mmCIF file of C-alpha atoms in Angstrom:
data_model
loop_
_atom_site.group_PDB
_atom_site.id
_atom_site.type_symbol
_atom_site.label_atom_id
_atom_site.label_comp_id
_atom_site.label_asym_id
_atom_site.label_seq_id
_atom_site.Cartn_x
_atom_site.Cartn_y
_atom_site.Cartn_z
ATOM 1 C CA MET A 224 -1.524 33.624 -4.045
ATOM 2 C CA GLU A 225 -2.846 30.922 -6.343
ATOM 3 C CA GLU A 226 -3.118 27.391 -4.899
ATOM 4 C CA GLY A 227 -0.721 25.961 -7.491
ATOM 5 C CA ALA A 228 1.880 28.583 -6.627
ATOM 6 C CA ARG A 229 1.473 27.782 -2.945
ATOM 7 C CA VAL A 230 2.289 24.142 -3.629
ATOM 8 C CA ARG A 231 5.355 24.945 -5.769
ATOM 9 C CA LEU A 232 6.816 27.553 -3.418
ATOM 10 C CA HIS A 233 6.546 25.355 -0.345
ATOM 11 C CA VAL A 234 7.739 21.966 -1.551
ATOM 12 C CA PRO A 235 10.569 21.943 1.080
ATOM 13 C CA LEU A 236 7.915 22.522 3.740
ATOM 14 C CA TRP A 237 6.117 19.209 3.247
ATOM 15 C CA PRO A 238 8.899 16.905 4.564
ATOM 16 C CA ALA A 239 9.058 19.084 7.669
ATOM 17 C CA VAL A 240 5.279 18.843 8.128
ATOM 18 C CA ALA A 241 5.452 15.048 7.681
ATOM 19 C CA ALA A 242 8.271 14.839 10.233
ATOM 20 C CA GLY A 243 6.172 16.898 12.621
ATOM 21 C CA GLY A 244 3.266 14.467 12.191
ATOM 22 C CA PHE A 245 5.606 11.565 12.908
ATOM 23 C CA ARG A 246 7.005 13.207 16.060
ATOM 24 C CA ARG A 247 3.569 14.188 17.284
ATOM 25 C CA TYR A 248 2.303 10.607 17.350
ATOM 26 C CA ALA A 249 5.622 9.281 18.642
ATOM 27 C CA THR A 250 4.955 11.128 21.903
ATOM 28 C CA TYR A 251 1.882 8.980 22.619
ATOM 29 C CA THR A 252 3.875 6.054 24.021
ATOM 30 C CA THR A 253 1.111 4.588 26.173
ATOM 31 C CA ALA A 254 -1.418 4.764 23.353
ATOM 32 C CA THR A 255 1.060 3.095 21.001
ATOM 33 C CA VAL A 256 1.724 0.218 23.405
ATOM 34 C CA ALA A 257 -2.015 -0.208 23.961
ATOM 35 C CA GLY A 258 -2.563 -0.187 20.203
ATOM 36 C CA VAL A 259 0.091 -2.856 19.635
ATOM 37 C CA PHE A 260 -1.507 -5.025 22.314
ATOM 38 C CA THR A 261 -4.990 -4.536 20.857
ATOM 39 C CA ASN A 262 -3.905 -5.297 17.296
ATOM 40 C CA THR A 263 -2.081 -8.425 18.456
ATOM 41 C CA VAL A 264 -5.021 -9.728 20.490
ATOM 42 C CA PHE A 265 -7.463 -9.125 17.663
ATOM 43 C CA GLY A 266 -4.965 -10.742 15.319
ATOM 44 C CA PHE A 267 -5.169 -13.966 17.342
ATOM 45 C CA VAL A 268 -8.972 -13.830 17.479
ATOM 46 C CA ILE A 269 -9.324 -13.308 13.732
ATOM 47 C CA ALA A 270 -6.541 -15.792 12.914
ATOM 48 C CA TYR A 271 -8.252 -18.651 14.761
ATOM 49 C CA THR A 272 -11.545 -17.676 13.145
ATOM 50 C CA TYR A 273 -9.884 -17.848 9.740
ATOM 51 C CA ILE A 274 -8.324 -21.222 10.561
ATOM 52 C CA ALA A 275 -11.751 -22.656 11.343
ATOM 53 C CA LEU A 276 -13.242 -21.088 8.230
ATOM 54 C CA TRP A 277 -10.465 -22.241 5.892
ATOM 55 C CA GLU A 278 -10.569 -25.779 7.321
ATOM 56 C CA GLU A 279 -14.212 -25.918 6.277
ATOM 57 C CA ARG A 280 -13.628 -24.131 2.971
ATOM 58 C CA PRO A 281 -10.058 -24.761 1.759
ATOM 59 C CA GLY A 282 -8.990 -22.312 -0.924
ATOM 60 C CA LEU A 283 -11.714 -19.828 -0.029
ATOM 61 C CA GLY A 284 -11.290 -16.615 -2.006
ATOM 62 C CA GLY A 285 -8.337 -18.136 -3.860
ATOM 63 C CA TYR A 286 -6.112 -18.201 -0.737
ATOM 64 C CA ASP A 287 -4.675 -21.190 1.042
ATOM 65 C CA GLN A 288 -4.662 -21.146 4.827
ATOM 66 C CA ALA A 289 -1.157 -19.705 5.133
ATOM 67 C CA GLN A 290 -2.043 -16.873 2.763
ATOM 68 C CA ALA A 291 -5.273 -16.200 4.673
ATOM 69 C CA LEU A 292 -3.320 -15.981 7.943
ATOM 70 C CA THR A 293 -0.822 -13.646 6.293
ATOM 71 C CA PHE A 294 -3.750 -11.495 5.229
ATOM 72 C CA VAL A 295 -4.882 -11.343 8.869
ATOM 73 C CA TRP A 296 -1.588 -10.332 10.430
ATOM 74 C CA VAL A 297 -0.365 -7.884 7.811
ATOM 75 C CA SER A 298 -3.845 -6.312 7.755
ATOM 76 C CA GLN A 299 -3.611 -5.788 11.511
ATOM 77 C CA SER A 300 -0.309 -4.033 10.901
ATOM 78 C CA LEU A 301 -1.913 -1.655 8.396
ATOM 79 C CA LEU A 302 -5.071 -0.781 10.336
ATOM 80 C CA ALA A 303 -3.729 2.206 12.258
ATOM 81 C CA ALA A 304 -1.528 3.471 9.434
ATOM 82 C CA GLY A 305 -4.440 3.508 7.002
ATOM 83 C CA ALA A 306 -6.927 4.667 9.676
ATOM 84 C CA LEU A 307 -9.216 1.879 8.475
ATOM 85 C CA ILE A 308 -11.291 1.883 11.656
ATOM 86 C CA GLY A 309 -11.187 5.614 12.308
ATOM 87 C CA GLY A 310 -8.540 7.939 13.591
ATOM 88 C CA GLY A 311 -6.308 10.110 11.492
ATOM 89 C CA PHE A 312 -6.854 13.784 10.974
ATOM 90 C CA GLN A 313 -10.423 14.268 9.747
ATOM 91 C CA GLU A 314 -12.014 14.868 13.135
ATOM 92 C CA GLU A 315 -9.390 17.498 13.932
ATOM 93 C CA LEU A 316 -10.050 19.168 10.580
ATOM 94 C CA GLN A 317 -13.794 19.126 11.233
ATOM 95 C CA GLU A 318 -13.270 20.685 14.658
ATOM 96 C CA ARG A 319 -11.133 23.459 13.183
ATOM 97 C CA ILE A 320 -13.873 24.157 10.644
ATOM 98 C CA ARG A 321 -16.548 24.159 13.347
ATOM 99 C CA THR A 322 -14.666 26.526 15.671
ATOM 100 C CA GLY A 323 -13.455 28.834 12.904
ATOM 101 C CA ASP A 324 -9.759 28.025 13.361
ATOM 102 C CA ILE A 325 -9.720 26.904 9.730
ATOM 103 C CA ALA A 326 -9.611 30.597 8.806
ATOM 104 C CA VAL A 327 -6.063 30.705 10.187
ATOM 105 C CA ASP A 328 -5.114 27.671 8.086
ATOM 106 C CA LEU A 329 -6.537 29.252 4.946
ATOM 107 C CA TYR A 330 -4.630 32.474 5.618
ATOM 108 C CA ARG A 331 -1.288 30.668 5.680
ATOM 109 C CA PRO A 332 0.699 30.733 2.403
ATOM 110 C CA ALA A 333 0.581 26.931 2.256
ATOM 111 C CA ASP A 334 -1.872 24.690 0.433
ATOM 112 C CA LEU A 335 -4.469 23.231 2.813
ATOM 113 C CA GLN A 336 -4.731 19.811 1.161
ATOM 114 C CA CYS A 337 -0.977 19.322 0.857
ATOM 115 C CA TRP A 338 -0.478 20.365 4.477
ATOM 116 C CA TRP A 339 -2.904 17.762 5.790
ATOM 117 C CA LEU A 340 -1.587 15.117 3.384
ATOM 118 C CA ALA A 341 2.003 15.611 4.561
ATOM 119 C CA ALA A 342 0.968 15.559 8.215
ATOM 120 C CA ASP A 343 -1.133 12.435 7.723
ATOM 121 C CA LEU A 344 1.661 10.601 5.898
ATOM 122 C CA GLY A 345 3.942 11.397 8.838
ATOM 123 C CA ARG A 346 1.328 9.998 11.225
ATOM 124 C CA ALA A 347 0.912 6.903 9.051
ATOM 125 C CA ALA A 348 4.666 6.315 8.910
ATOM 126 C CA PHE A 349 4.860 6.252 12.685
ATOM 127 C CA GLN A 350 1.817 3.993 13.010
ATOM 128 C CA LEU A 351 3.273 1.620 10.432
ATOM 129 C CA LEU A 352 6.499 1.322 12.410
ATOM 130 C CA GLY A 353 5.158 1.789 15.928
ATOM 131 C CA ARG A 354 2.069 -0.393 15.675
ATOM 132 C CA GLY A 355 2.681 -2.449 12.549
ATOM 133 C CA VAL A 356 5.915 -4.348 13.006
ATOM 134 C CA VAL A 357 5.215 -6.139 16.295
ATOM 135 C CA PRO A 358 1.867 -7.773 15.341
ATOM 136 C CA THR A 359 3.367 -9.132 12.118
ATOM 137 C CA VAL A 360 6.408 -10.522 13.951
ATOM 138 C CA VAL A 361 4.174 -12.149 16.581
ATOM 139 C CA GLY A 362 1.956 -13.631 13.902
ATOM 140 C CA ALA A 363 4.962 -14.983 12.005
ATOM 141 C CA LEU A 364 6.314 -16.640 15.180
ATOM 142 C CA VAL A 365 3.041 -18.371 16.056
ATOM 143 C CA PHE A 366 1.433 -19.151 12.696
ATOM 144 C CA PRO A 367 2.734 -20.470 9.355
ATOM 145 C CA LEU A 368 2.556 -17.285 7.268
ATOM 146 C CA ALA A 369 3.185 -17.027 3.543
ATOM 147 C CA LEU A 370 5.497 -14.031 3.708
ATOM 148 C CA PRO A 371 7.526 -13.658 0.499
ATOM 149 C CA GLY A 372 11.270 -13.996 0.393
ATOM 150 C CA ASP A 373 11.620 -11.907 -2.760
ATOM 151 C CA PRO A 374 12.843 -8.367 -1.919
ATOM 152 C CA VAL A 375 11.310 -7.055 -5.159
ATOM 153 C CA ARG A 376 7.873 -8.110 -4.022
ATOM 154 C CA TRP A 377 8.415 -6.380 -0.684
ATOM 155 C CA LEU A 378 9.420 -3.231 -2.548
ATOM 156 C CA LEU A 379 6.279 -3.414 -4.702
ATOM 157 C CA PHE A 380 4.255 -3.973 -1.545
ATOM 158 C CA LEU A 381 5.787 -0.845 0.012
ATOM 159 C CA VAL A 382 4.866 1.186 -3.092
ATOM 160 C CA SER A 383 1.343 -0.214 -2.897
ATOM 161 C CA VAL A 384 1.094 0.683 0.801
ATOM 162 C CA VAL A 385 2.118 4.291 0.096
ATOM 163 C CA LEU A 386 -0.550 4.539 -2.594
ATOM 164 C CA ALA A 387 -3.056 2.975 -0.198
ATOM 165 C CA LEU A 388 -2.240 5.626 2.409
ATOM 166 C CA VAL A 389 -2.798 8.392 -0.138
ATOM 167 C CA VAL A 390 -6.172 6.912 -1.146
ATOM 168 C CA SER A 391 -7.119 6.642 2.520
ATOM 169 C CA PHE A 392 -6.138 10.273 3.095
ATOM 170 C CA ALA A 393 -8.080 11.461 0.045
ATOM 171 C CA LEU A 394 -11.279 9.753 1.199
ATOM 172 C CA ARG A 395 -10.923 11.070 4.745
ATOM 173 C CA TYR A 396 -10.139 14.560 3.458
ATOM 174 C CA LEU A 397 -13.513 14.593 1.695
ATOM 175 C CA VAL A 398 -15.124 13.450 4.941
ATOM 176 C CA GLY A 399 -13.367 16.237 6.813
ATOM 177 C CA LEU A 400 -14.421 18.887 4.309
ATOM 178 C CA ALA A 401 -18.047 17.840 4.752
ATOM 179 C CA ALA A 402 -17.987 19.887 7.967
ATOM 180 C CA PHE A 403 -18.188 23.045 5.850
ATOM 181 C CA TRP A 404 -21.794 22.068 5.132
ATOM 182 C CA LEU A 405 -22.715 19.884 8.136
ATOM 183 C CA LEU A 406 -23.222 21.068 11.685
ATOM 184 C CA ASP A 407 -22.096 17.703 13.082
ATOM 185 C CA GLY A 408 -19.616 15.419 11.371
ATOM 186 C CA SER A 409 -20.160 12.365 13.601
ATOM 187 C CA GLY A 410 -22.714 10.822 11.243
ATOM 188 C CA VAL A 411 -20.574 11.039 8.124
ATOM 189 C CA ASN A 412 -17.542 9.854 10.121
ATOM 190 C CA LEU A 413 -19.426 6.747 11.223
ATOM 191 C CA MET A 414 -20.610 6.034 7.697
ATOM 192 C CA ALA A 415 -17.070 6.419 6.370
ATOM 193 C CA THR A 416 -15.703 4.028 9.008
ATOM 194 C CA VAL A 417 -18.340 1.374 8.273
ATOM 195 C CA ALA A 418 -17.624 1.621 4.544
ATOM 196 C CA SER A 419 -13.892 1.324 5.188
ATOM 197 C CA ILE A 420 -14.284 -1.732 7.419
ATOM 198 C CA PHE A 421 -16.544 -3.602 5.004
ATOM 199 C CA PHE A 422 -15.256 -2.594 1.569
ATOM 200 C CA SER A 423 -11.498 -2.550 2.239
ATOM 201 C CA GLY A 424 -11.268 -6.282 2.935
ATOM 202 C CA MET A 425 -10.638 -5.871 6.636
ATOM 203 C CA VAL A 426 -13.434 -8.239 7.699
ATOM 204 C CA LEU A 427 -12.873 -10.750 4.900
ATOM 205 C CA PRO A 428 -10.793 -10.590 1.724
ATOM 206 C CA LEU A 429 -12.905 -9.093 -1.036
ATOM 207 C CA THR A 430 -12.136 -12.106 -3.228
ATOM 208 C CA VAL A 431 -14.453 -14.104 -0.954
ATOM 209 C CA PHE A 432 -17.507 -12.221 -2.215
ATOM 210 C CA PRO A 433 -18.999 -13.981 -5.227
ATOM 211 C CA GLY A 434 -20.377 -12.861 -8.575
ATOM 212 C CA ALA A 435 -21.271 -9.337 -9.563
ATOM 213 C CA PHE A 436 -21.194 -8.053 -5.993
ATOM 214 C CA GLY A 437 -17.616 -9.254 -5.568
ATOM 215 C CA GLU A 438 -16.588 -7.606 -8.826
ATOM 216 C CA PHE A 439 -18.301 -4.388 -7.729
ATOM 217 C CA VAL A 440 -16.599 -4.100 -4.321
ATOM 218 C CA ARG A 441 -13.201 -4.820 -5.859
ATOM 219 C CA VAL A 442 -13.374 -1.710 -8.063
ATOM 220 C CA LEU A 443 -14.331 0.661 -5.238
ATOM 221 C CA PRO A 444 -11.646 2.959 -3.803
ATOM 222 C CA TRP A 445 -11.660 1.149 -0.446
ATOM 223 C CA ALA A 446 -10.232 -1.926 -2.186
ATOM 224 C CA ALA A 447 -7.128 0.156 -2.959
ATOM 225 C CA MET A 448 -6.591 0.697 0.776
ATOM 226 C CA LEU A 449 -6.060 -2.932 1.850
ATOM 227 C CA GLN A 450 -7.083 -5.615 -0.634
ATOM 228 C CA VAL A 451 -4.733 -4.472 -3.390
ATOM 229 C CA PRO A 452 -1.613 -4.147 -1.175
ATOM 230 C CA MET A 453 -2.292 -7.581 0.300
ATOM 231 C CA ASP A 454 -2.664 -9.168 -3.127
ATOM 232 C CA VAL A 455 0.607 -7.552 -4.214
ATOM 233 C CA LEU A 456 2.352 -8.963 -1.131
ATOM 234 C CA LEU A 457 0.862 -12.431 -1.612
ATOM 235 C CA GLY A 458 1.844 -12.550 -5.269
ATOM 236 C CA ARG A 459 -1.700 -12.819 -6.557
ATOM 237 C CA HIS A 460 -0.804 -10.849 -9.683
ATOM 238 C CA ALA A 461 0.923 -12.917 -12.350
ATOM 239 C CA GLY A 462 3.595 -10.965 -14.156
ATOM 240 C CA ALA A 463 4.682 -7.350 -14.339
ATOM 241 C CA ALA A 464 1.639 -6.263 -16.344
ATOM 242 C CA GLU A 465 -0.834 -7.356 -13.661
ATOM 243 C CA VAL A 466 1.233 -5.787 -10.881
ATOM 244 C CA ALA A 467 1.398 -2.543 -12.868
ATOM 245 C CA GLY A 468 -2.364 -2.745 -13.341
ATOM 246 C CA ALA A 469 -2.905 -3.124 -9.588
ATOM 247 C CA LEU A 470 -0.659 -0.168 -8.779
ATOM 248 C CA GLY A 471 -2.285 1.810 -11.595
ATOM 249 C CA PHE A 472 -5.696 1.094 -10.058
ATOM 250 C CA GLN A 473 -4.498 2.611 -6.789
ATOM 251 C CA LEU A 474 -2.838 5.547 -8.521
ATOM 252 C CA GLY A 475 -5.987 6.249 -10.515
ATOM 253 C CA TRP A 476 -8.165 6.353 -7.411
ATOM 254 C CA ALA A 477 -5.598 8.492 -5.581
ATOM 255 C CA ALA A 478 -5.510 11.041 -8.407
ATOM 256 C CA ALA A 479 -9.295 11.079 -8.828
ATOM 257 C CA LEU A 480 -10.023 11.495 -5.115
ATOM 258 C CA LEU A 481 -7.326 14.118 -4.579
ATOM 259 C CA GLY A 482 -8.702 16.031 -7.556
ATOM 260 C CA LEU A 483 -12.223 15.790 -6.165
ATOM 261 C CA GLY A 484 -10.932 16.955 -2.798
ATOM 262 C CA ARG A 485 -9.378 19.996 -4.424
ATOM 263 C CA LEU A 486 -12.672 20.848 -6.132
ATOM 264 C CA VAL A 487 -14.593 20.485 -2.875
ATOM 265 C CA GLN A 488 -11.950 22.516 -1.050
ATOM 266 C CA SER A 489 -12.282 25.305 -3.608
ATOM 267 C CA ALA A 490 -16.065 25.310 -3.265
ATOM 268 C CA ALA A 491 -15.806 25.314 0.527
ATOM 269 C CA THR A 492 -13.246 28.083 0.774
ATOM 270 C CA ARG A 493 -15.220 30.270 -1.591
ATOM 271 C CA ARG A 494 -18.155 30.250 0.741
ATOM 272 C CA VAL A 495 -16.109 30.008 3.995
ATOM 273 C CA VAL A 496 -19.067 29.703 6.280
ATOM 274 C CA VAL A 497 -17.403 29.290 9.652
ATOM 275 C CA GLN A 498 -19.866 27.313 11.743
ATOM 276 C CA GLY A 499 -19.971 28.196 15.379
ATOM 277 C CA GLY A 500 -17.554 31.077 15.155
#
């Protein structure tokens, strides 16, 4: 069956796969509580670091201190959902390729990329609720955050977050598929994590970086994973046209990376060299 036909014939399957991904991670109660605690603690550490930095450099990166603190706490809430510091599905995919179990996945009458995308969106939805809400609430109770009161902006932020999750998936899917050619995926996983940490804006907002380098990092796909959603939330885009441009930037990277993933998937499944099995 052609890949396109697989996608069309199994559209009702994808919500079920996403729900399965959500339920799977919901069973890890201890890990979720530990993750909430870790995100909250690191939120305090980074928040006080930002306070010291913004007291020395007011308006750094175009943010006031309240906006910078909002960046910290909402970013902490998005870390697990976007798998910005690792996690997600790619290591499991690499292991299935290494052991040969991927042959079973390819035999199923369901598209491989769509299956993993649906499952990862289910995982991300749980992480967003299970590990994302509490750190933001704690941050809002302790620090003066610049959270918007406009429900439209929250809706636009939610759209931006969904697009960010798709971009994150598409990048990690390419990393996972690298196992078709690599004997060990740990090296490429580490490189992908370092790139995500630095170029997404997790360490510092990308607007802090000056000149040509700052312009360069802000057009990379990692910027669509955190920097763009945060700027949408903080109202950094003046008017509907700029907001549409920001969302279009994310949509463009999502489409390009998903398309590239499909090409790589086709090349990989044509050769189907099952390593280790």
